[in-house]
Amino acid sequence: MAAVVRERPARRGGPAGQEPPPAGPGRPWARRLLGPQRRHLWFWVFTGPFVIGLTVFTYVPLGWSVWLSFFEARNTVTPAAADFVGLDNYAAMLRDEAFTDSLVTFGLFTAFIVPATYALALALALMVNRLRFAQAFFRSVFFLPVACSYVVAALVWKMSIFNGVRFGLANTVLGWFGAEQVAWLSTTDPPWYWLVLVTLRLWLQAGFYMVLFLAGLQRVPPQLYEAAAVDGARPGWQTFRYITFPQLRATSVAVVLLLVVNAFQAFDEFYNLLSDARGYPPYARPPLVHLYYTALGEEQNLGAGSAGAVILALLIAVATVVQARWFGLGRKEG
């Protein structure tokens, strides 16, 4: 009697216990996305909502803004094909004196806020780093303003500290010395409003950059200071100049880059400090404030506003790349 030979089913998959890859025409894509044994599944579970939100609320509006910049889009975000104007919006924005003046305002704000914040944050970091006790307390105190809203801080500066009447804190202090009251936010000669803007931004962001400098200071090898003391270097300015400051080069580059980019994005403090029931004054308009009134003002010229936003984004990118190349960011040290 002939033996009946039963064919054993072919083993699927790879090693024992490994699940077979998903079948179908999308198998290579799914394998690359999920990884072997679906090891990347939880990565996408946790990051998926963030990726979706970033795409919907950031990348799609950015792409739509670039698309709108080539159209005559007034009071609409869905212009018709006949409204295509090419680069006319870009040319109009570059010829607009108000827009170029806003870039000058940004330049002045950057000239004030970048070196002031850099110096203050570095000084705070050096002082806190030298503390032998309560270091965590002072670090938290100086960092706490970072958590404050720009809008709330602007209202405090406007209504309590630099109020133009005699009840403001600044005018009260001036009154103790017999000085006259100052209308801080409406005086253009001299432009006292710069003092209000710069001090507000200093108070809000110096603590954040102080923490960055603290991290850089804690990475400086103590052997360098010991070797410097053996060589006769005096503590204080000489040690800071030749040891501490050169070791903070990478941190300094990152701080300057972040400060310039944040200065480009200044809006909340300018708008909430200088605007009132009559609107925004014609002076001290940074680029974002000008674009706000261009796109959402009376004319609602979304095409020109989008073109200005693209120009501003390109300026930020160029400035960042130039600074990175200038400071040698990412360059291998020989």
XYZ file of C-alpha atoms in Angstrom:
334
model
C 0.000 0.000 0.000
C 1.560 3.218 -1.105
C 2.318 5.585 1.633
C 0.513 8.815 1.458
C 2.988 11.655 1.550
C 1.638 14.822 2.950
C 3.344 18.005 1.974
C 4.291 20.146 4.903
C 3.260 23.755 4.529
C 6.150 26.022 3.758
C 7.406 28.046 6.653
C 6.606 31.684 6.333
C 8.692 34.520 7.577
C 12.256 34.444 8.767
C 13.584 33.087 12.052
C 11.411 31.252 14.527
C 8.804 33.427 16.132
C 9.102 36.236 13.613
C 5.870 37.446 12.119
C 5.671 37.459 8.333
C 5.837 40.846 6.665
C 2.530 42.258 5.521
C 1.496 41.042 2.123
C 0.321 43.143 -0.776
C 1.827 45.641 -3.152
C 2.571 48.089 -0.316
C 4.785 45.650 1.548
C 8.146 47.445 0.992
C 6.651 50.774 2.032
C 5.001 49.296 5.120
C 8.177 47.426 6.071
C 10.214 50.607 5.782
C 7.658 52.604 7.765
C 6.980 50.129 10.560
C 10.379 48.447 10.665
C 11.110 44.795 11.400
C 8.558 43.168 13.638
C 6.665 46.468 13.680
C 9.201 47.935 16.076
C 8.451 51.481 14.870
C 4.721 51.169 15.503
C 4.772 52.861 18.915
C 7.018 55.598 17.563
C 4.291 56.552 15.085
C 1.585 56.146 17.721
C 3.217 58.782 19.937
C 4.565 61.117 17.253
C 1.723 60.742 14.766
C -0.613 63.327 16.378
C 2.244 65.831 16.557
C 3.204 65.234 12.921
C -0.421 65.631 11.835
C -0.838 68.833 13.846
C 2.448 70.243 12.528
C 1.403 69.474 8.971
C -2.137 70.857 9.271
C -1.378 73.967 11.306
C 2.142 74.856 10.115
C 3.215 73.380 6.779
C -0.147 73.676 5.017
C -0.597 77.369 6.024
C 2.994 78.075 4.981
C 2.463 76.497 1.586
C -0.885 78.280 1.193
C 0.767 81.602 2.061
C 3.410 81.092 -0.616
C 0.649 80.228 -3.102
C -1.379 83.319 -2.161
C 1.649 85.568 -2.689
C 1.357 85.067 -6.462
C -2.289 86.213 -6.619
C -4.307 89.396 -6.204
C -6.024 88.106 -3.077
C -8.119 90.769 -1.373
C -10.685 89.689 1.198
C -10.271 86.069 0.131
C -7.922 83.129 0.653
C -9.166 81.318 -2.468
C -8.420 83.639 -5.397
C -9.431 82.691 -8.935
C -6.909 81.695 -11.571
C -7.529 84.995 -13.356
C -6.132 86.843 -10.331
C -2.633 85.456 -10.880
C -0.119 88.342 -10.814
C 3.210 86.524 -10.598
C 5.881 88.480 -8.721
C 3.964 91.768 -8.673
C 3.171 91.446 -4.975
C 6.849 90.968 -4.154
C 7.831 94.018 -6.219
C 5.103 96.091 -4.575
C 6.244 95.121 -1.072
C 9.867 95.942 -1.829
C 8.778 99.356 -3.164
C 6.566 99.997 -0.134
C 8.330 102.510 2.104
C 6.336 101.365 5.123
C 7.624 97.809 4.690
C 11.243 98.914 4.227
C 10.877 101.200 7.257
C 9.682 98.198 9.255
C 12.902 96.403 8.309
C 14.839 99.423 9.591
C 12.861 99.213 12.824
C 13.827 95.566 13.087
C 17.473 96.499 12.529
C 17.363 99.038 15.372
C 15.588 96.602 17.672
C 18.175 93.925 16.891
C 21.036 96.362 17.499
C 19.611 97.081 20.945
C 18.297 93.739 22.114
C 20.911 91.242 20.888
C 24.019 92.651 22.634
C 22.024 93.707 25.711
C 20.461 90.265 26.182
C 23.752 88.519 25.453
C 25.654 90.575 28.027
C 22.940 90.345 30.700
C 22.406 86.598 30.267
C 26.147 85.907 30.385
C 26.583 88.089 33.479
C 23.713 86.334 35.265
C 25.110 82.923 34.321
C 28.564 83.817 35.652
C 27.124 85.082 38.941
C 24.811 82.108 39.466
C 27.560 79.656 38.524
C 29.828 81.072 41.253
C 27.233 80.701 44.006
C 28.031 78.134 46.660
C 24.508 77.945 48.060
C 20.933 78.588 46.838
C 22.081 78.233 43.230
C 18.895 76.412 42.227
C 16.784 79.146 43.834
C 18.413 82.017 41.949
C 18.426 80.034 38.716
C 14.685 79.523 39.074
C 14.077 83.182 39.977
C 15.882 84.487 36.912
C 14.269 81.878 34.655
C 10.725 82.446 35.940
C 9.892 85.427 33.627
C 10.331 83.119 30.622
C 7.035 81.469 31.574
C 5.202 84.804 31.539
C 3.022 85.697 28.580
C 4.333 88.489 26.358
C 0.880 90.057 26.342
C 0.588 90.103 30.132
C 4.120 91.434 30.547
C 3.461 94.172 27.971
C 0.344 95.280 29.851
C 2.257 95.378 33.143
C 4.999 97.497 31.570
C 2.425 99.766 29.914
C -0.059 100.223 32.747
C 2.123 100.021 35.862
C 5.800 100.708 35.211
C 6.007 103.055 32.230
C 2.600 104.646 32.455
C 2.681 108.176 31.064
C 0.925 109.669 34.074
C 2.395 110.426 37.467
C 1.104 107.182 38.960
C 3.471 105.054 36.863
C 6.439 103.561 38.718
C 9.048 105.118 36.417
C 7.515 108.604 36.685
C 7.154 108.206 40.436
C 10.879 107.515 40.752
C 11.656 110.501 38.522
C 9.428 112.654 40.717
C 11.557 111.789 43.767
C 14.470 113.565 42.061
C 12.391 116.506 40.873
C 12.366 115.463 37.206
C 9.403 116.037 34.930
C 7.014 113.287 33.904
C 7.723 111.454 30.666
C 5.178 110.089 28.196
C 7.243 106.976 27.610
C 5.280 105.406 24.769
C 4.261 108.497 22.838
C 7.445 110.571 22.955
C 9.413 110.284 19.714
C 12.028 112.959 20.402
C 13.859 111.461 22.177
C 12.372 108.006 21.404
C 11.791 106.823 24.949
C 9.614 103.951 23.715
C 12.792 102.026 22.853
C 13.632 101.905 26.553
C 10.258 100.320 27.290
C 10.523 97.789 24.457
C 14.081 96.726 25.231
C 13.625 96.404 28.991
C 10.476 94.337 28.495
C 12.182 91.906 26.122
C 15.251 91.756 28.394
C 13.146 90.804 31.397
C 11.270 88.150 29.429
C 14.126 86.326 27.706
C 17.357 86.903 29.643
C 16.624 83.973 31.967
C 16.313 81.507 29.099
C 19.701 82.417 27.630
C 21.186 82.453 31.128
C 20.322 78.757 31.393
C 22.054 78.095 28.060
C 25.192 79.847 29.279
C 25.020 77.965 32.571
C 25.004 74.687 30.672
C 28.039 75.860 28.712
C 29.889 76.946 31.873
C 29.307 73.589 33.513
C 30.940 71.866 30.547
C 34.214 73.764 30.947
C 36.810 71.280 32.319
C 38.058 72.423 35.766
C 41.548 71.224 34.793
C 41.839 74.256 32.537
C 41.456 76.629 35.475
C 43.941 74.603 37.526
C 46.482 74.709 34.709
C 45.923 78.449 34.283
C 46.511 79.030 38.002
C 49.748 77.059 37.824
C 50.854 79.187 34.859
C 50.205 82.361 36.841
C 46.874 83.479 35.382
C 45.035 85.759 37.761
C 41.402 84.932 38.592
C 38.806 87.306 37.269
C 38.989 89.086 33.947
C 42.162 87.340 32.756
C 40.750 83.869 33.413
C 37.438 84.790 31.843
C 39.022 86.275 28.721
C 41.455 83.475 27.938
C 39.671 80.384 29.294
C 35.975 80.806 30.055
C 34.878 82.919 27.099
C 36.667 80.821 24.394
C 35.088 77.679 25.870
C 31.648 79.263 25.445
C 32.089 79.780 21.704
C 29.511 77.171 20.598
C 26.983 78.389 23.164
C 27.552 82.010 22.129
C 26.901 81.185 18.473
C 23.641 79.437 19.338
C 22.543 82.320 21.584
C 23.233 84.973 18.940
C 21.395 82.978 16.255
C 18.343 82.527 18.475
C 18.357 86.188 19.493
C 18.390 87.428 15.896
C 15.635 85.037 14.815
C 13.489 86.014 17.815
C 14.029 89.697 17.038
C 12.659 89.093 13.525
C 9.538 87.606 15.092
C 8.847 90.510 17.469
C 5.143 91.334 17.503
C 3.395 90.943 20.861
C 5.333 93.529 22.823
C 5.247 96.125 20.035
C 1.539 95.707 19.362
C 0.390 95.604 22.980
C 2.644 98.428 24.140
C 2.143 100.981 21.367
C -1.380 100.367 20.077
C -4.410 101.962 21.686
C -8.027 102.771 20.833
C -6.832 104.971 17.963
C -4.792 102.169 16.418
C -1.060 101.717 16.023
C 1.192 104.797 15.677
C 3.163 105.274 12.437
C 6.521 104.816 14.186
C 8.206 101.669 15.563
C 6.410 99.201 13.317
C 8.361 95.933 13.048
C 7.780 93.715 9.974
C 5.157 91.482 11.577
C 3.077 94.448 12.748
C 3.175 95.964 9.252
C 2.200 92.636 7.670
C -0.597 92.257 10.203
C -2.169 95.540 9.105
C -1.514 94.762 5.439
C -3.226 91.380 5.499
C -5.899 92.023 8.137
C -6.385 95.773 7.940
C -8.990 97.688 6.001
C -7.906 96.448 2.568
C -7.165 92.872 3.692
C -4.572 92.425 0.971
C -3.675 88.827 1.731
C -1.608 88.482 -1.433
C 0.723 91.366 -0.525
C 0.819 90.262 3.106
C 1.791 86.743 2.075
C 4.513 88.105 -0.213
C 5.896 90.173 2.669
C 5.845 87.121 4.926
C 7.808 85.112 2.354
C 10.348 87.951 2.019
C 10.708 88.052 5.798
C 11.164 84.268 5.979
C 13.866 84.430 3.298
C 15.637 87.224 5.201
C 15.572 85.104 8.372
C 16.999 82.131 6.484
C 19.734 84.206 4.835
C 20.665 85.901 8.112
C 20.836 82.542 9.892
C 23.019 80.962 7.202
C 25.347 83.977 7.045
C 25.784 83.995 10.822
C 26.366 80.249 10.902
C 29.042 80.526 8.211
C 30.578 83.583 9.852
C 30.881 81.859 13.244
C 31.914 78.549 11.682
C 28.927 76.631 13.043
C 29.332 72.931 12.282
C 32.920 73.372 11.045
C 35.295 70.644 12.116
C 38.069 71.895 14.309
C 41.482 71.002 12.990
